[in-house]
PDB file of C-alpha atoms in Angstrom:
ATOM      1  CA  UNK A 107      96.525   8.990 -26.436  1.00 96.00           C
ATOM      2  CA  UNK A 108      98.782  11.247 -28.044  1.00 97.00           C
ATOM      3  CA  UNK A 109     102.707  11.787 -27.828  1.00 98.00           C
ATOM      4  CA  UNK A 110     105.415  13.910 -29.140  1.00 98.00           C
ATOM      5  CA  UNK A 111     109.229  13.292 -29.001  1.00 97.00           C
ATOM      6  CA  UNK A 112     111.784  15.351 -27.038  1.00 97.00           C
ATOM      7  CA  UNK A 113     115.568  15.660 -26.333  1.00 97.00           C
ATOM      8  CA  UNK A 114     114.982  13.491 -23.578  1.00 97.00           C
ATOM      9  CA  UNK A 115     112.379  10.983 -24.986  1.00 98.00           C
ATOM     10  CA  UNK A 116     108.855  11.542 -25.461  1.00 98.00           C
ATOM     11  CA  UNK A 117     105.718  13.707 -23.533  1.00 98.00           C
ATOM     12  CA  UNK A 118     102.526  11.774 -22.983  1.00 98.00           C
ATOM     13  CA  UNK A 119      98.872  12.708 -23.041  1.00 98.00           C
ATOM     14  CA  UNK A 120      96.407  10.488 -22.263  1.00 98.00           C
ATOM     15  CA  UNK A 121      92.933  11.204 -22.511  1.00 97.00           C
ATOM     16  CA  UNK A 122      89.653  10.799 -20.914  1.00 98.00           C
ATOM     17  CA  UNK A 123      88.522   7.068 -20.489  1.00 98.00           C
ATOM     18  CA  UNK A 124      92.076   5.806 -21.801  1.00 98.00           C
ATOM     19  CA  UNK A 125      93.445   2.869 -19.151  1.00 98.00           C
ATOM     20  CA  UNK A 126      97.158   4.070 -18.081  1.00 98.00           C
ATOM     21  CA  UNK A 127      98.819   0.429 -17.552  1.00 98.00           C
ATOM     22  CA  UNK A 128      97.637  -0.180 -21.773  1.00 98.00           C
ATOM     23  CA  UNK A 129      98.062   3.194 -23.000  1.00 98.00           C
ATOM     24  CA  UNK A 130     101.878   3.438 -21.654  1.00 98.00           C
ATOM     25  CA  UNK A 131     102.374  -0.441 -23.161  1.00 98.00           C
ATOM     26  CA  UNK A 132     100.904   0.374 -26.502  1.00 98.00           C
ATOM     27  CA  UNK A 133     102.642   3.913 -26.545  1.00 98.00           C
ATOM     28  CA  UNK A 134     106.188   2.048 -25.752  1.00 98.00           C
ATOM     29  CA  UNK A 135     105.407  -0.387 -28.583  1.00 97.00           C
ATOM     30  CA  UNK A 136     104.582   1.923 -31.417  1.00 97.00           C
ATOM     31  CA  UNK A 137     107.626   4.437 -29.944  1.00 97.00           C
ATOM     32  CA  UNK A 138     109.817   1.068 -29.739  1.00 97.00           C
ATOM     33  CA  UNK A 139     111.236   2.072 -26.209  1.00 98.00           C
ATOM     34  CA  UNK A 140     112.623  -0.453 -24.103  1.00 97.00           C
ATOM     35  CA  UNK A 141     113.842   1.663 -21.233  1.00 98.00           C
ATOM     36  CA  UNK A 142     112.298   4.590 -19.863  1.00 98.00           C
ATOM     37  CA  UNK A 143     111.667   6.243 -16.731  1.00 98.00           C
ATOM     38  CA  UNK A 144     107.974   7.945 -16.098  1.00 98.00           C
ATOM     39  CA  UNK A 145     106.732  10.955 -14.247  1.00 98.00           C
ATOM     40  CA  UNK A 146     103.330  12.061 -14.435  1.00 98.00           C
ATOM     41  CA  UNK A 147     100.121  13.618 -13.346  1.00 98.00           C
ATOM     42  CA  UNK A 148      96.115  14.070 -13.800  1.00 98.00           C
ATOM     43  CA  UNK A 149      93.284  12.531 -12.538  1.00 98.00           C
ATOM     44  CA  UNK A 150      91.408   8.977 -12.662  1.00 98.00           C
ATOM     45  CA  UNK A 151      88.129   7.557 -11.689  1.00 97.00           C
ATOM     46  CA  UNK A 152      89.018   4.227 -10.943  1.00 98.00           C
ATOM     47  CA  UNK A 153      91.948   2.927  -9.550  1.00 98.00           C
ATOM     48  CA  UNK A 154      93.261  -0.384  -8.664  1.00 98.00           C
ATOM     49  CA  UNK A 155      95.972  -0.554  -6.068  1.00 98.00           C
ATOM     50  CA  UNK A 156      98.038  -3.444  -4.931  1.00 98.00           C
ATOM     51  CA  UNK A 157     100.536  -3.611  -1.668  1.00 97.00           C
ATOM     52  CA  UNK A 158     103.370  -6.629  -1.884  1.00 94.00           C
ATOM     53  CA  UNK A 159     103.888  -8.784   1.212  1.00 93.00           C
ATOM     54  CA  UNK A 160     107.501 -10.380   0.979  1.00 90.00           C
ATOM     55  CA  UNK A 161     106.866 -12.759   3.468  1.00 90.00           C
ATOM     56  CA  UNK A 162     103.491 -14.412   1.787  1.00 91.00           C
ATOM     57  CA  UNK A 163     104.858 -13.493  -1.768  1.00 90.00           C
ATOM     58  CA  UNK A 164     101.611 -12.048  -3.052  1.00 92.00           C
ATOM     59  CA  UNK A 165      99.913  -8.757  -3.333  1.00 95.00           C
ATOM     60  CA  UNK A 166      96.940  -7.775  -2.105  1.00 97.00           C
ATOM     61  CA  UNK A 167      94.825  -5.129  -4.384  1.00 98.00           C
ATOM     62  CA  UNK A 168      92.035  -2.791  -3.414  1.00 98.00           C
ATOM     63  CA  UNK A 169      90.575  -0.992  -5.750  1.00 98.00           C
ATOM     64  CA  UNK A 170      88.347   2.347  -5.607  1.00 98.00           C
ATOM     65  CA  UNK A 171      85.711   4.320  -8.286  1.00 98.00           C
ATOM     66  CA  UNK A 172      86.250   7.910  -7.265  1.00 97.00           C
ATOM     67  CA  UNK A 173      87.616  10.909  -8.597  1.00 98.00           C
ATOM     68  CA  UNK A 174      91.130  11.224  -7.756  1.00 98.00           C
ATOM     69  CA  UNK A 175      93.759  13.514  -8.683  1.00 98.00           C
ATOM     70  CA  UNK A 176      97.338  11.712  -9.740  1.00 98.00           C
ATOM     71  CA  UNK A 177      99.560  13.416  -7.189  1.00 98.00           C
ATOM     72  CA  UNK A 178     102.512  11.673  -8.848  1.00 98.00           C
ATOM     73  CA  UNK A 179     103.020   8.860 -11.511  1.00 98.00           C
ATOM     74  CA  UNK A 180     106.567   7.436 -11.055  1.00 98.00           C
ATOM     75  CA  UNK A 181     108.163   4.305 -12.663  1.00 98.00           C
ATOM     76  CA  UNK A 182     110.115   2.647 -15.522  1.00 98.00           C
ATOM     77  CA  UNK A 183     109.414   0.988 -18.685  1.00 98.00           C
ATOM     78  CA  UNK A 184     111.518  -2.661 -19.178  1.00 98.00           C
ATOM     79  CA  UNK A 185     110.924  -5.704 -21.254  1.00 97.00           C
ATOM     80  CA  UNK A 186     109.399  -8.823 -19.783  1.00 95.00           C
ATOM     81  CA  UNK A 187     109.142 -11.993 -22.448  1.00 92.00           C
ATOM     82  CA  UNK A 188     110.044  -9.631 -25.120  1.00 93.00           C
ATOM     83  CA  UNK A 189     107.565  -6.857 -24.954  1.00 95.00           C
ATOM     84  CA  UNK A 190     107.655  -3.620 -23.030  1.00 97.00           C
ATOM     85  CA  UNK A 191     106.430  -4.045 -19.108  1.00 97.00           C
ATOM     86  CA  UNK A 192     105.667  -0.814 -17.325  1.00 98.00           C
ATOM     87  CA  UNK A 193     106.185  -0.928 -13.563  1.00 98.00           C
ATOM     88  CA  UNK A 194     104.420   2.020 -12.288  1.00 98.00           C
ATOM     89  CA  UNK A 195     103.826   3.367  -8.468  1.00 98.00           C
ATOM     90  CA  UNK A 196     101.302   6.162  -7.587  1.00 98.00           C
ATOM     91  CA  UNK A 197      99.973   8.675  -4.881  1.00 98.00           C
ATOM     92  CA  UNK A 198      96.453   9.971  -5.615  1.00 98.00           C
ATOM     93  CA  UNK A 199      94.456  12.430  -3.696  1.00 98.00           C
ATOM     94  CA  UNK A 200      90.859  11.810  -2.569  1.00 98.00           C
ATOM     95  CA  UNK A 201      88.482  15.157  -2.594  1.00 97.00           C
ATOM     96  CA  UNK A 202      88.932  14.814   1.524  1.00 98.00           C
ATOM     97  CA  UNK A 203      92.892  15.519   0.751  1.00 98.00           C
ATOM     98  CA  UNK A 204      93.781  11.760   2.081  1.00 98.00           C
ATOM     99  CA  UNK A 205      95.936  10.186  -0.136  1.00 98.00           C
ATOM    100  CA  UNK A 206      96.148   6.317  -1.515  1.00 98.00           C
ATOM    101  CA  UNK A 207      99.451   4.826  -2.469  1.00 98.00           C
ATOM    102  CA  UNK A 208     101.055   1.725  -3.951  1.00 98.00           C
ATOM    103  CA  UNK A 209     101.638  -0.359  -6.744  1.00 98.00           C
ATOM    104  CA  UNK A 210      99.432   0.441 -10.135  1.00 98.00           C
ATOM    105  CA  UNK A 211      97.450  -2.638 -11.324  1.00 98.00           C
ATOM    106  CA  UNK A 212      94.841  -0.208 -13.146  1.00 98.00           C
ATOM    107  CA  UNK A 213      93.788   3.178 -13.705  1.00 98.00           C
ATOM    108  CA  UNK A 214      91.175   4.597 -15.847  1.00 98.00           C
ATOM    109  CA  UNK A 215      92.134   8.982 -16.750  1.00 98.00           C
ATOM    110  CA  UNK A 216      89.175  10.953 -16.167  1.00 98.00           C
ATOM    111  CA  UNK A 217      90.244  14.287 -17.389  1.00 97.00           C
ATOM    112  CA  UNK A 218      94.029  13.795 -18.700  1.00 97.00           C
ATOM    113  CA  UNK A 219      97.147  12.476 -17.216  1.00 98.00           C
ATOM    114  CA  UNK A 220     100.154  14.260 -18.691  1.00 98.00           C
ATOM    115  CA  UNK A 221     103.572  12.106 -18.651  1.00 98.00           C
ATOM    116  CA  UNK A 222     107.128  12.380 -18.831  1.00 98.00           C
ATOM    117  CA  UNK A 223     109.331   9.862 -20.425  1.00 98.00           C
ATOM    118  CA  UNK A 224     113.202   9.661 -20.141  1.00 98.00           C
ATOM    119  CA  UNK A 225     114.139   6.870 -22.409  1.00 98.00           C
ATOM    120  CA  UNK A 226     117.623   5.094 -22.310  1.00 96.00           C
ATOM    121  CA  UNK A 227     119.324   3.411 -25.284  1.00 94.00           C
ATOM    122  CA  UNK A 228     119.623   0.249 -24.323  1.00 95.00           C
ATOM    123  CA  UNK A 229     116.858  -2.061 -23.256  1.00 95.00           C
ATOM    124  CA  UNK A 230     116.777  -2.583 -19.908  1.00 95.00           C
ATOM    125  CA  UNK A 231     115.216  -6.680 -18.929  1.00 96.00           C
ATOM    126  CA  UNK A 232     113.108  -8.152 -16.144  1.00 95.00           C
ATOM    127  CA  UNK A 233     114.001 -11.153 -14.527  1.00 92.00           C
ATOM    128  CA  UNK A 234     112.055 -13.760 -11.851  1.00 91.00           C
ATOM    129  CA  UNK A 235     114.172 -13.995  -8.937  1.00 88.00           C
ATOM    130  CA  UNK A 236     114.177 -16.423  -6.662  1.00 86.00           C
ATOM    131  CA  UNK A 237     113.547 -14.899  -2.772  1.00 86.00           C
ATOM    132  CA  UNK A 238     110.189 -13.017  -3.932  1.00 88.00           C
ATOM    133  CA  UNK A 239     108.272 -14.398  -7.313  1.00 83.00           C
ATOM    134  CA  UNK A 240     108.607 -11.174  -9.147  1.00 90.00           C
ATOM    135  CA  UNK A 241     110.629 -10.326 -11.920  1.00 93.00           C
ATOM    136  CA  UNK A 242     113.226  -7.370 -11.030  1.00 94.00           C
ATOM    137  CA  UNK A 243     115.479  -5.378 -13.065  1.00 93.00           C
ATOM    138  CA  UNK A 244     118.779  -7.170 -13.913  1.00 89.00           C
ATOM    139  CA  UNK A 245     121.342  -4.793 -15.202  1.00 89.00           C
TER     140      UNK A 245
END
């Protein structure tokens, strides 16, 4: 992993084998941000998806071991019980030109992923609420 500060934040480069939930975790701790929103793209071999149902209040995950290009990386950075949380979606393109889409539980880079990362100044905090189990954005 490798990073370099900007006038908006910081550009991200992970590498080949890295896992994207850790890398963007342990980046966000060493680069003490606390409120970002991410952009991205590359490719991954694995991938682990999940889909929330509201009315059950669980996910269910699927996950896949193919090459896949990252179509688009989006989410946000927050802290959750102190430390930084990212809360990333994805769409990722299967050699067939189908796509995948959801919630990122896990993704392993392949080749590279390349990420932009607006960070705010203040922290921004993630909170359980009550009508789905998950801890949302309180601002």
């Amino acid at each position: 992993m490798q990073y370099r500060e900007t006038p908006f934040g910081f550009f991200l480069v992970l590498d080949r084998g890295d896992e994207i939930l850790e890398s963007i975790a342990r980046f966000a701790t060493r680069a003490s941000v606390r409120a970002a929103a991410l952009s991205g793209i590359g490719t991954v071999d694995r991938l682990t998806l999940g889909f929330y149902d509201l009315a059950q209040r669980t996910y269910s995950f699927q996950s896949w071991e193919e090459e896949m290009a990252l179509s688009s990386l989006t989410g946000n950075i927050a802290v959750v019980d102190g430390g930084p949380y990212p809360h990333l979606h994805g769409v990722f393109g299967r050699r067939d030109f189908g796509t995948l889409s959801g919630h990122l539980f896990g993704a392993t880079v392949s080749l590279a992923v390349e990420i932009t990362v607006v960070t705010a100044p203040e922290a921004l905090h993630r909170h359980a609420v009550e009508f789905c189990d998950l801890k949302l954005i309180d601002l």
